[in-house]
């Protein structure tokens, strides 16, 4: 494979791999916004009416105002008003006098600005953050020619007019604005900044007119670090993909060799799954990293090779993310080759981790490779990679049927590593992993406990002081499990509130939105199926399939089975069974086998259902899926009931009833109690009259309990079946009043609900 950076070796602008050009030109320049900040700093030192609390609030805002991009005057005044209304009024008056006065007023202001450093106890120290900012502004202003000073004053007037006369903003043309920006720069810098502006131009909204020009180096670095941090931990607070790309294009228009801006553009393209743009930005990032000599400053000539191998590694990760496994493998082989030539063990360890991921994606057994990766990560002192390896190994062992105690011991050891090195992100991942493992094993109580534990924890690296949790994938996973747990217990209002919170916390265009979208569709699907509204499930199946093809195909088969389209449902389930066995999705294999057994019941082939159920039971016990094993035992008991051995069915029901009542969904609890009542009625045929009466009364009590469970999830068809059976039992016991009551309720529900021709005798 040819090198992904082959063009680097033939670039005529390079001398030994370094372009001798200053990316930013000047580090700082005077703008109307910075004049406003200077006025704010002056008022803070001279205004005696500022209280201690207000001064503290203003001091917290100083650094973001100095490092952040230029903002409109209205936004600046509003920010100051939130901290101290008195200072905001003074700043507004001072800027008004300067903008509505003459040019000499601005000249005098800068002349007196240096007095802040004079005296035995100066207002501002020269080496402080504010002092350095003042000195930069004074120096930049003194370097301006008279024409540039005049342009600056004109810009200040327009900047002020936008605040007091908003209707004049529309008359401000972008051409004049660009001329002002170019005139404020030094003449020798102008030629560097003249590039193909027509190709990179974009429309600027009114609020961004004040900051449409080039950012200084500190402003650009602050903007990029802030947005990168938000994309990682709280994407909802970051700029939208379109607006962020516009800001990055504006930044690259003046600083085309700014490598970090290309990398943020790469991250932004990943948000919208844009393969071409993300690949383009990633390659440009590593190109600029070498062109500007950023790596060589600390690593010498080795820096160039380091950039090349990590470029190939990142390209492999990018292709793997989009499912291009062959291209990812080629890029990974190149990264390994370059890392071996340089003896870079850290890079090789990263490559080993991605090699395991690629093998896993292809369905190959990679457990040996993963164990080797963990040992090497520990040997080279890479706790982050070692912990990620342990998390992956635990997940793999959980899916292969290892016991929960061994998995939790491994996670406990990794947690010690997290707390030792303050790996906050991995602490969250570990807790979310425990929640998912307990859900896999069917222990809903333990899963609920782990979910609540994560939600009650504060992150070690929160985004800001007011937010103690980050909007990462771990929190999305836990909240989705929490919503599903509430929905399973019939608490649909609580589940809707959790989903509403998820939608607000993870916006639809965010990278983790697919999680809550899938769970939302699944909950809606289950509600529609319980209510017998099969016509609503078609669109939901389409939505689920778009997010998870395997789950969508399974749900489609369930709908066809409910609509008595047995042949088509059987065909889909067979295709799905073969696919899941191939990819070793054991949980889905067991679910498909249970659905196939139900199809055999509907076809009155009860003997044919038993081998399928026994296979499902063997798999669930082999992989220690306790809840699925209990559900399978429930189905085996129903088959035995249909085969005429209700006593044996009652005996094995005791194996399944306890886990289902302790950890099961409300629907499964209702099905279990309904089946117990059926078995009691069928077994009472051979009893003595007194014992038969006791058995039938016990069955009625179990039916009442089952009816309560079904009512929670609005399963009207099952309630109708229970009312029918209760009416028959009350008739056998001679309770005419209760029989008539149940008969009346049954008749009302039977008229409301459509009849699909499925008798309650052949339905669990």
XYZ file of C-alpha atoms in Angstrom:
764
model
C 0.000 0.000 0.000
C 1.310 3.425 -0.948
C 1.901 5.812 1.915
C -1.121 7.941 2.795
C 1.270 10.905 3.022
C 3.322 10.253 -0.095
C 2.865 13.894 -1.202
C 4.880 15.069 1.795
C 8.117 13.946 0.211
C 7.601 16.065 -2.912
C 6.375 19.335 -1.444
C 8.507 22.204 -2.848
C 7.521 24.523 0.045
C 9.352 22.354 2.555
C 12.932 22.571 3.716
C 13.815 19.415 5.645
C 10.129 18.922 6.249
C 9.452 22.368 7.748
C 7.666 25.324 6.195
C 9.308 28.543 7.347
C 6.218 30.655 7.815
C 4.390 32.026 10.835
C 0.915 30.522 10.896
C -0.716 33.392 12.713
C 1.496 36.294 11.707
C 0.852 38.715 14.562
C -0.255 37.249 17.862
C -2.725 39.988 18.769
C -4.363 43.096 17.328
C -6.791 45.751 18.434
C -10.496 45.273 17.629
C -13.620 47.142 18.810
C -14.446 44.195 21.053
C -11.036 44.328 22.736
C -11.403 48.067 23.243
C -14.653 47.271 25.073
C -12.827 44.729 27.235
C -10.170 47.331 27.998
C -12.915 49.731 29.093
C -14.324 47.001 31.340
C -10.924 46.438 32.963
C -10.523 50.193 33.543
C -13.952 50.475 35.161
C -13.261 47.491 37.405
C -10.159 49.191 38.835
C -11.702 52.665 39.196
C -15.311 51.965 40.246
C -15.536 52.004 44.082
C -19.171 50.814 44.162
C -18.378 47.227 43.200
C -19.121 44.802 46.020
C -16.894 41.836 46.835
C -19.379 39.325 45.368
C -19.721 41.329 42.138
C -15.959 41.643 41.804
C -15.631 37.906 42.251
C -18.179 37.283 39.496
C -16.400 39.685 37.160
C -13.020 38.098 37.860
C -14.441 34.705 36.826
C -15.491 36.193 33.496
C -12.205 37.957 32.723
C -10.269 34.974 31.365
C -13.058 33.771 29.000
C -13.486 37.351 27.758
C -9.754 37.726 27.101
C -9.254 34.344 25.443
C -12.618 33.857 23.756
C -13.558 35.074 20.261
C -14.892 38.560 19.692
C -18.576 38.923 20.536
C -21.247 41.515 19.811
C -21.497 44.474 22.177
C -25.018 43.502 23.216
C -23.802 40.076 24.334
C -20.838 41.602 26.158
C -23.032 44.108 28.009
C -25.461 41.332 28.950
C -22.600 39.233 30.327
C -21.374 42.149 32.438
C -24.908 42.949 33.654
C -25.284 39.427 35.021
C -22.217 40.050 37.189
C -22.526 43.760 38.042
C -25.214 46.074 36.536
C -23.387 49.194 37.786
C -20.207 48.370 35.858
C -22.239 47.435 32.758
C -23.822 50.901 32.774
C -20.421 52.587 33.162
C -18.905 50.548 30.310
C -21.840 51.375 28.057
C -21.534 55.115 28.760
C -17.751 55.112 28.261
C -17.978 53.329 24.901
C -20.805 55.646 23.826
C -18.724 58.755 24.591
C -15.781 57.320 22.680
C -17.810 56.186 19.644
C -19.929 59.352 19.380
C -17.003 61.679 20.054
C -13.933 62.216 17.945
C -10.866 60.227 16.987
C -8.793 62.069 19.593
C -10.974 60.560 22.359
C -9.801 57.071 21.417
C -6.209 58.356 21.109
C -6.346 59.864 24.594
C -7.800 56.694 26.031
C -4.841 54.628 24.786
C -2.415 57.321 25.966
C -3.778 57.083 29.513
C -3.948 53.270 29.398
C -0.289 52.922 30.341
C -0.888 54.771 33.634
C -2.286 51.529 35.066
C 1.297 50.261 35.492
C 2.697 53.395 37.182
C 2.992 54.160 40.892
C 4.260 52.248 43.883
C 1.038 50.191 44.003
C -0.148 49.943 40.390
C -3.693 48.872 39.523
C -2.353 46.115 37.268
C 0.899 44.177 37.470
C 2.819 43.870 34.225
C 3.302 40.105 34.503
C -0.310 39.281 35.324
C -2.775 37.968 32.730
C -4.537 41.334 32.573
C -1.219 43.173 32.497
C 0.043 41.132 29.552
C -3.215 41.766 27.707
C -2.947 45.533 28.282
C 0.662 45.606 27.116
C -0.198 43.607 23.971
C -3.023 46.010 23.153
C -0.893 49.117 23.719
C 1.924 47.671 21.602
C -0.440 46.620 18.803
C -2.123 50.046 18.804
C 1.176 51.915 18.677
C 2.205 49.906 15.586
C -0.855 51.028 13.616
C -0.495 53.689 10.950
C -2.821 56.700 10.889
C -5.063 55.149 8.228
C -5.313 51.968 10.288
C -6.202 53.974 13.397
C -8.938 55.706 11.432
C -10.271 52.358 10.216
C -10.228 51.097 13.805
C -12.234 54.112 14.950
C -14.742 53.600 12.112
C -15.101 49.968 13.152
C -15.703 51.043 16.750
C -18.497 53.359 15.611
C -20.149 50.576 13.576
C -19.684 48.163 16.479
C -21.473 50.608 18.782
C -24.227 51.378 16.252
C -25.070 47.671 15.967
C -25.882 47.708 19.681
C -28.065 50.849 19.776
C -29.472 50.723 16.249
C -30.080 47.059 15.337
C -31.908 48.005 12.168
C -28.636 49.314 10.728
C -26.990 45.900 10.906
C -28.520 44.786 7.659
C -26.940 47.740 5.875
C -23.481 46.668 6.967
C -21.986 44.904 3.974
C -19.578 42.044 4.330
C -17.192 43.659 1.849
C -16.656 46.719 4.035
C -16.183 44.474 7.008
C -13.500 42.449 5.252
C -11.704 45.651 4.161
C -11.625 46.829 7.752
C -10.140 43.540 8.901
C -7.425 43.596 6.293
C -6.521 47.232 6.957
C -6.096 46.590 10.676
C -3.319 44.091 10.010
C 0.259 44.990 9.339
C 1.095 45.676 5.643
C 3.699 42.939 5.532
C 1.139 40.420 6.794
C -1.516 41.233 4.209
C 0.068 39.226 1.426
C 0.111 36.080 3.586
C -3.578 36.316 4.341
C -4.713 36.874 0.731
C -5.813 33.408 -0.333
C -8.688 31.881 -2.229
C -11.395 33.574 -0.180
C -14.006 32.964 -2.850
C -13.668 29.193 -2.382
C -13.837 29.268 1.420
C -16.429 32.029 1.821
C -19.745 31.463 3.604
C -22.637 33.690 4.703
C -22.240 35.146 8.183
C -25.233 35.638 10.426
C -25.882 39.043 11.956
C -24.753 38.060 15.442
C -21.373 36.948 14.088
C -20.505 40.183 12.271
C -18.475 41.394 15.204
C -16.236 38.324 15.213
C -16.042 37.427 11.520
C -12.406 38.465 11.236
C -9.269 36.467 12.043
C -8.808 35.243 15.593
C -5.613 35.797 17.481
C -3.528 32.790 18.436
C -4.829 32.667 22.004
C -8.422 33.127 20.886
C -8.121 30.335 18.325
C -6.498 27.942 20.804
C -9.132 28.718 23.427
C -11.989 28.231 20.958
C -10.621 24.912 19.671
C -9.865 23.484 23.115
C -13.302 24.499 24.398
C -15.172 22.954 21.462
C -13.045 19.780 21.522
C -13.753 19.361 25.239
C -17.484 19.848 24.680
C -17.547 17.366 21.801
C -15.979 14.781 24.068
C -17.969 15.299 27.248
C -21.086 17.399 26.517
C -21.904 17.545 22.830
C -25.255 19.272 23.415
C -23.460 22.430 24.606
C -21.065 22.524 21.642
C -21.849 24.462 18.484
C -24.052 22.701 15.956
C -22.155 20.826 13.198
C -23.040 23.437 10.555
C -22.132 26.453 12.682
C -18.939 24.867 14.004
C -17.809 24.039 10.462
C -18.458 27.641 9.416
C -16.325 28.900 12.303
C -13.557 26.455 11.402
C -13.682 27.496 7.743
C -13.396 31.116 8.867
C -10.409 30.230 11.035
C -8.700 28.225 8.273
C -9.329 31.017 5.786
C -6.802 33.170 7.656
C -4.679 30.355 9.137
C -4.721 27.487 6.588
C -1.829 25.644 8.268
C -3.425 25.515 11.719
C -3.295 21.732 12.326
C -5.582 21.648 15.376
C -8.394 23.309 13.405
C -8.210 20.504 10.833
C -8.439 17.919 13.602
C -11.501 19.588 15.121
C -12.998 19.646 11.615
C -12.347 15.886 11.497
C -14.195 15.390 14.805
C -17.048 17.579 13.591
C -17.385 15.543 10.385
C -17.596 12.354 12.445
C -20.658 13.787 14.193
C -22.603 13.764 10.929
C -21.014 10.532 9.598
C -19.369 12.326 6.669
C -16.748 9.866 5.422
C -15.178 12.083 2.761
C -14.849 15.248 4.874
C -13.587 13.404 7.937
C -10.898 11.590 5.918
C -9.941 14.818 4.166
C -9.610 16.746 7.452
C -7.684 13.957 9.183
C -5.075 13.774 6.423
C -4.790 17.565 6.365
C -4.224 17.555 10.132
C -1.194 15.297 9.922
C 0.040 17.092 6.798
C -0.024 20.442 8.608
C 1.433 18.890 11.747
C 4.558 17.979 9.799
C 4.575 21.060 7.562
C 4.578 23.464 10.510
C 7.230 21.465 12.355
C 5.042 21.082 15.453
C 6.264 17.541 16.099
C 9.913 18.277 15.399
C 10.161 20.905 18.119
C 10.012 18.303 20.870
C 11.016 15.105 19.101
C 13.572 16.164 16.507
C 13.632 14.229 13.240
C 11.776 11.406 14.997
C 8.712 13.667 15.154
C 8.029 13.304 11.430
C 7.950 9.505 11.593
C 5.774 9.680 14.677
C 3.212 11.789 12.827
C 3.238 9.376 9.883
C 2.585 6.263 11.934
C -0.101 7.877 14.039
C -1.678 9.246 10.871
C -1.952 5.710 9.513
C -3.280 4.486 12.871
C -5.949 7.198 12.985
C -6.893 6.444 9.401
C -7.341 2.782 10.337
C -9.578 3.789 13.258
C -11.612 6.014 10.953
C -12.189 3.249 8.396
C -13.058 0.803 11.171
C -15.660 3.218 12.519
C -17.378 3.397 9.128
C -17.197 -0.377 8.548
C -14.437 -0.307 5.904
C -12.547 -3.202 7.449
C -10.301 -4.030 4.497
C -9.072 -0.426 4.182
C -8.667 -0.296 7.967
C -6.505 -3.412 7.916
C -4.255 -1.976 5.196
C -3.794 1.310 7.095
C -3.124 -0.618 10.304
C -0.461 -2.739 8.609
C 1.278 0.435 7.457
C 1.157 1.895 10.989
C 2.634 -1.329 12.392
C 5.407 -1.333 9.763
C 6.428 2.267 10.478
C 6.208 1.732 14.274
C 8.402 -1.381 14.066
C 11.003 0.501 12.046
C 11.105 3.195 14.760
C 10.802 0.760 17.704
C 7.788 2.713 18.993
C 6.314 0.280 21.514
C 3.516 2.641 22.555
C 2.269 2.988 18.988
C 2.575 -0.775 18.502
C 0.442 -1.299 21.589
C -2.253 0.984 20.159
C -2.046 -0.961 16.896
C -2.443 -4.233 18.791
C -5.625 -2.924 20.422
C -7.085 -1.934 17.064
C -6.034 -5.266 15.567
C -8.146 -6.991 18.226
C -11.111 -4.721 17.396
C -10.802 -5.493 13.686
C -10.730 -9.251 14.319
C -13.741 -8.933 16.598
C -15.658 -6.991 13.939
C -14.925 -9.756 11.435
C -16.249 -12.403 13.828
C -12.899 -14.111 14.486
C -11.792 -15.342 17.918
C -9.468 -12.691 19.309
C -9.351 -13.575 23.016
C -5.668 -14.613 22.905
C -4.758 -11.374 21.139
C -6.707 -9.367 23.717
C -4.992 -11.040 26.675
C -1.607 -10.389 25.066
C -2.593 -6.741 24.544
C -3.458 -6.309 28.236
C -0.161 -7.844 29.376
C 1.843 -5.599 27.050
C -0.081 -2.478 28.147
C 0.685 -3.250 31.794
C 4.339 -3.917 30.931
C 4.770 -0.555 29.167
C 2.870 1.372 31.852
C -0.203 2.307 29.788
C -3.064 2.190 32.328
C -5.684 3.577 29.952
C -5.092 0.915 27.305
C -4.764 -1.806 29.940
C -8.091 -0.858 31.504
C -9.841 -0.681 28.131
C -8.475 -4.149 27.393
C -9.835 -5.477 30.686
C -13.240 -3.940 29.917
C -13.263 -5.593 26.491
C -12.139 -8.919 27.962
C -14.908 -8.798 30.583
C -17.470 -8.066 27.886
C -16.177 -10.959 25.790
C -16.200 -13.350 28.762
C -19.749 -12.261 29.692
C -20.953 -13.137 26.196
C -19.129 -16.474 26.361
C -20.883 -17.539 29.583
C -18.408 -16.870 32.403
C -19.814 -16.574 35.911
C -20.754 -13.152 37.262
C -18.464 -13.381 40.317
C -15.321 -13.726 38.175
C -16.366 -10.873 35.914
C -17.100 -8.574 38.845
C -13.719 -9.419 40.402
C -12.007 -8.406 37.155
C -13.992 -5.166 37.021
C -13.098 -4.492 40.653
C -9.390 -4.768 39.809
C -9.827 -2.414 36.856
C -11.717 0.044 39.092
C -8.711 0.166 41.423
C -6.600 1.080 38.404
C -9.109 3.819 37.427
C -9.166 5.457 40.837
C -5.387 5.196 41.177
C -4.819 7.119 37.931
C -8.012 9.273 38.142
C -9.385 7.858 34.891
C -12.849 9.357 35.257
C -14.089 8.300 31.829
C -13.192 4.666 32.463
C -14.888 4.740 35.881
C -18.120 5.666 34.121
C -17.575 3.012 31.447
C -16.965 0.331 34.094
C -20.189 1.158 35.957
C -22.183 1.189 32.705
C -20.585 -2.151 31.816
C -21.739 -3.637 35.129
C -25.270 -2.401 34.429
C -25.273 -4.072 31.014
C -23.819 -7.335 32.404
C -26.485 -7.597 35.101
C -29.137 -6.902 32.464
C -27.663 -9.664 30.301
C -27.831 -12.124 33.195
C -31.403 -11.052 33.958
C -30.687 -9.464 37.343
C -32.752 -6.303 36.932
C -32.426 -5.292 40.596
C -28.627 -5.290 40.437
C -28.720 -3.490 37.077
C -30.957 -0.814 38.594
C -28.551 -0.411 41.517
C -25.540 0.081 39.232
C -27.450 2.553 37.059
C -28.462 4.626 40.065
C -24.876 4.523 41.343
C -23.507 6.031 38.138
C -26.220 8.683 37.976
C -25.507 9.745 41.558
C -21.736 10.055 41.004
C -19.983 13.297 40.124
C -17.441 13.240 37.316
C -13.809 13.950 38.143
C -13.451 16.116 35.037
C -16.792 17.893 34.725
C -17.250 20.433 31.945
C -17.750 23.358 34.308
C -18.385 24.116 37.959
C -22.184 24.007 37.640
C -22.301 20.647 35.809
C -21.006 17.596 37.673
C -21.764 14.975 35.019
C -20.707 14.735 31.407
C -22.930 13.707 28.523
C -20.844 10.691 27.575
C -21.871 7.336 26.145
C -21.837 5.727 29.602
C -24.599 7.998 30.881
C -26.600 7.457 27.683
C -26.370 3.663 28.091
C -27.363 3.752 31.758
C -30.306 6.095 31.182
C -31.550 3.917 28.319
C -31.427 0.825 30.541
C -33.242 2.776 33.238
C -36.003 3.771 30.811
C -36.385 0.166 29.649
C -36.521 -1.132 33.223
C -39.323 1.307 34.068
C -41.218 0.404 30.903
C -40.954 -3.317 31.744
C -42.568 -2.625 35.111
C -45.434 -0.725 33.490
C -44.182 2.715 34.569
C -44.546 4.227 31.117
C -44.878 7.789 32.413
C -41.528 7.502 34.220
C -39.949 5.909 31.135
C -41.238 8.785 29.000
C -39.699 11.302 31.409
C -36.337 9.527 31.223
C -36.498 9.457 27.423
C -37.444 13.137 27.401
C -34.392 13.854 29.548
C -32.268 11.800 27.139
C -33.548 13.768 24.155
C -32.643 17.040 25.877
C -29.260 15.768 27.027
C -28.288 14.027 23.780
C -29.605 15.984 20.821
C -30.760 14.076 17.700
C -27.626 15.054 15.757
C -25.251 13.900 18.517
C -23.213 10.729 18.179
C -24.958 8.892 21.048
C -28.525 9.771 19.997
C -28.931 6.387 18.286
C -29.013 4.717 21.690
C -32.131 6.475 22.985
C -33.716 6.386 19.525
C -33.479 2.581 19.507
C -34.804 2.182 23.057
C -37.611 4.652 22.385
C -38.712 2.685 19.308
C -38.520 -0.625 21.213
C -40.647 0.676 24.103
C -43.240 2.067 21.691
C -43.239 -1.266 19.828
C -43.834 -3.260 23.018
C -46.705 -0.966 24.024
C -48.340 -1.294 20.604
C -48.014 -5.099 20.691
C -49.440 -5.295 24.217
C -52.382 -3.147 23.173
C -52.994 -5.205 20.024
C -52.401 -2.222 17.700
C -50.408 -4.132 15.113
C -50.980 -1.495 12.426
C -48.778 0.905 14.415
C -45.850 -1.500 14.534
C -44.933 -1.309 10.837
C -43.354 2.140 11.060
C -41.714 1.201 14.369
C -40.180 -1.930 12.833
C -38.775 0.206 10.012
C -37.226 2.596 12.542
C -35.739 -0.223 14.625
C -34.298 -1.894 11.514
C -32.569 1.342 10.518
C -30.828 1.436 13.908
C -30.311 -2.310 14.472
C -30.967 -4.691 11.587
C -30.997 -7.861 13.711
C -33.441 -6.446 16.265
C -35.623 -5.037 13.487
C -35.863 -8.399 11.702
C -36.779 -10.128 14.968
C -39.515 -7.578 15.688
C -40.889 -8.016 12.180
C -41.209 -11.768 12.766
C -43.044 -11.109 16.043
C -45.586 -8.892 14.255
C -46.150 -11.511 11.532
C -46.591 -14.188 14.190
C -49.200 -12.054 16.004
C -51.030 -11.520 12.693
C -51.119 -15.330 12.096
C -48.808 -15.130 9.063
C -47.071 -18.279 10.254
C -45.224 -19.275 7.086
C -43.606 -15.865 6.534
C -42.733 -15.524 10.222
C -41.123 -18.988 10.195
C -39.038 -18.106 7.119
C -37.736 -14.869 8.695
C -36.949 -16.575 12.004
C -34.957 -19.315 10.239
C -32.895 -16.715 8.349
C -32.334 -14.774 11.563
C -31.384 -17.930 13.477
C -28.717 -18.833 10.910
C -27.316 -15.290 10.944
C -27.189 -15.051 14.759
C -25.494 -18.436 15.057
C -22.892 -17.234 12.576
C -22.131 -14.018 14.490
C -22.503 -15.833 17.862
C -25.302 -13.626 19.182
C -26.458 -16.209 21.717
C -29.076 -14.016 23.398
C -30.880 -13.442 20.104
C -30.501 -17.138 19.175
C -32.428 -18.109 22.319
C -35.141 -15.526 21.638
C -35.552 -16.793 18.082
C -35.831 -20.407 19.317
C -38.564 -19.393 21.765
C -40.460 -17.654 18.955
C -40.115 -20.743 16.748
C -41.553 -22.879 19.550
C -44.544 -20.553 19.778
C -45.095 -20.954 16.029
C -45.206 -24.738 16.535
C -47.832 -24.261 19.252
C -49.996 -22.214 16.917
C -49.708 -25.020 14.364
C -50.651 -27.593 17.078
C -47.224 -29.249 16.726
C -46.466 -29.389 20.449
C -44.088 -32.387 20.263
C -41.994 -30.502 17.674
C -41.660 -27.523 20.024
C -39.978 -29.493 22.822
C -36.591 -30.136 21.094
C -36.390 -26.466 20.153
C -37.121 -25.410 23.724
C -34.621 -27.880 25.176
C -31.946 -26.500 22.850
C -32.774 -22.976 24.015
C -32.645 -24.126 27.656
C -29.228 -25.746 27.146
C -27.833 -22.575 25.560
C -29.207 -20.285 28.258
C -27.731 -22.444 31.014
C -24.405 -22.833 29.209
C -24.065 -19.058 28.885
C -25.584 -18.457 32.346
C -28.439 -16.304 31.078
C -30.617 -16.901 34.117
C -33.640 -14.899 33.080
C -33.797 -16.399 29.583
C -33.431 -19.831 31.194
C -36.434 -19.110 33.444
C -38.441 -17.900 30.453
C -37.513 -21.063 28.555
C -38.637 -23.242 31.484
C -41.928 -21.347 31.384
C -42.343 -22.304 27.733
C -41.387 -25.943 28.429
C -44.068 -26.072 31.155
C -46.655 -24.744 28.705
C -45.686 -27.431 26.166
C -46.077 -30.094 28.851
C -49.494 -28.673 29.697
C -50.521 -28.956 26.063
C -49.200 -32.543 25.952
C -51.482 -33.492 28.860
C -49.007 -33.654 31.776
C -49.996 -30.608 33.891
C -48.586 -32.132 37.103
C -45.105 -32.252 35.580
C -45.600 -28.690 34.279
C -46.462 -27.497 37.816
C -43.325 -29.152 39.184
C -40.918 -27.427 36.778
C -42.747 -24.098 37.104
C -41.310 -23.772 40.605
C -37.848 -23.565 38.981
C -38.822 -20.530 36.919
C -41.428 -18.649 38.915
C -39.078 -17.228 41.573
C -36.536 -15.491 39.222
C -39.374 -14.148 37.073
C -41.275 -12.674 40.015
C -38.039 -11.230 41.455
C -36.446 -9.769 38.333
C -38.905 -10.187 35.484
C -40.959 -7.741 33.499
C -44.590 -7.227 34.486
C -45.751 -8.961 31.287
C -43.683 -12.072 32.088
C -44.981 -12.096 35.668
C -48.539 -12.049 34.345
C -47.805 -14.867 31.872
C -46.213 -16.954 34.647
C -49.164 -16.569 37.027
C -51.629 -17.219 34.195
C -49.794 -20.443 33.337
C -49.768 -21.535 36.983
C -53.546 -21.052 37.098
C -54.021 -23.067 33.884
C -51.895 -25.903 35.270
C -53.846 -25.874 38.536
C -57.143 -26.101 36.671
C -55.879 -28.914 34.419
C -54.471 -30.853 37.398
C -57.706 -30.520 39.410
C -59.554 -32.919 37.099
C -58.331 -35.970 38.987
C -58.666 -34.455 42.481
C -61.313 -35.197 45.092
C -64.213 -32.687 45.178
C -62.885 -30.842 48.233
C -59.329 -30.673 46.920
C -60.613 -29.700 43.493
C -62.538 -26.755 44.985
C -59.403 -25.576 46.804
C -57.359 -25.866 43.598
C -59.913 -23.873 41.601
C -60.093 -21.142 44.269
C -56.296 -20.936 44.279
C -56.356 -20.675 40.479
C -58.831 -17.787 40.695
C -56.508 -15.931 43.079
C -53.571 -16.480 40.706
C -55.709 -15.240 37.824
C -56.509 -12.063 39.755
C -52.791 -11.506 40.328
C -52.058 -12.126 36.651
C -54.867 -9.737 35.663
C -53.285 -7.018 37.805
C -49.946 -7.513 36.075
C -51.509 -7.397 32.604
C -53.485 -4.273 33.495
C -50.229 -2.427 34.278
C -48.993 -2.875 30.706
C -52.450 -2.594 29.115
C -52.550 -6.143 27.678
C -56.262 -6.252 26.892
C -56.216 -9.557 24.997
C -54.684 -11.406 27.949
C -57.144 -9.740 30.333
C -59.984 -10.913 28.095
C -58.669 -14.485 28.244
C -58.402 -14.312 32.035
C -61.985 -13.042 32.349
C -63.196 -15.923 30.206
C -61.368 -18.509 32.323
C -62.531 -16.880 35.566
C -66.145 -16.981 34.397
C -65.814 -20.712 33.696
C -64.230 -21.337 37.096
C -66.870 -19.337 38.973
C -69.526 -21.313 37.093
C -67.900 -24.586 38.203
C -67.857 -23.359 41.807
C -71.482 -22.219 41.614
C -70.710 -18.536 42.193
C -73.321 -17.121 39.808
C -72.858 -13.434 40.721
C -69.102 -13.407 40.080
C -69.609 -15.504 36.940
C -72.047 -12.970 35.504
C -69.722 -10.091 36.395
C -66.767 -11.712 34.607
C -68.986 -12.657 31.658
C -70.197 -9.071 31.258
C -66.642 -7.690 31.368
C -65.504 -10.359 28.903
C -68.316 -9.491 26.479
C -67.456 -5.772 26.615
C -63.760 -6.396 25.903
C -64.525 -8.985 23.227
C -66.633 -6.431 21.336
C -63.879 -3.795 21.613
C -60.988 -6.021 20.565
C -60.540 -7.687 17.153
C -60.449 -11.452 17.156
C -57.395 -12.988 15.455
C -58.600 -16.552 15.797
C -56.035 -17.573 18.449
C -57.526 -19.529 21.293
C -56.307 -18.937 24.822
C -55.616 -22.667 25.028
C -52.694 -22.469 22.573
C -51.282 -19.162 23.796
C -48.954 -18.689 26.742
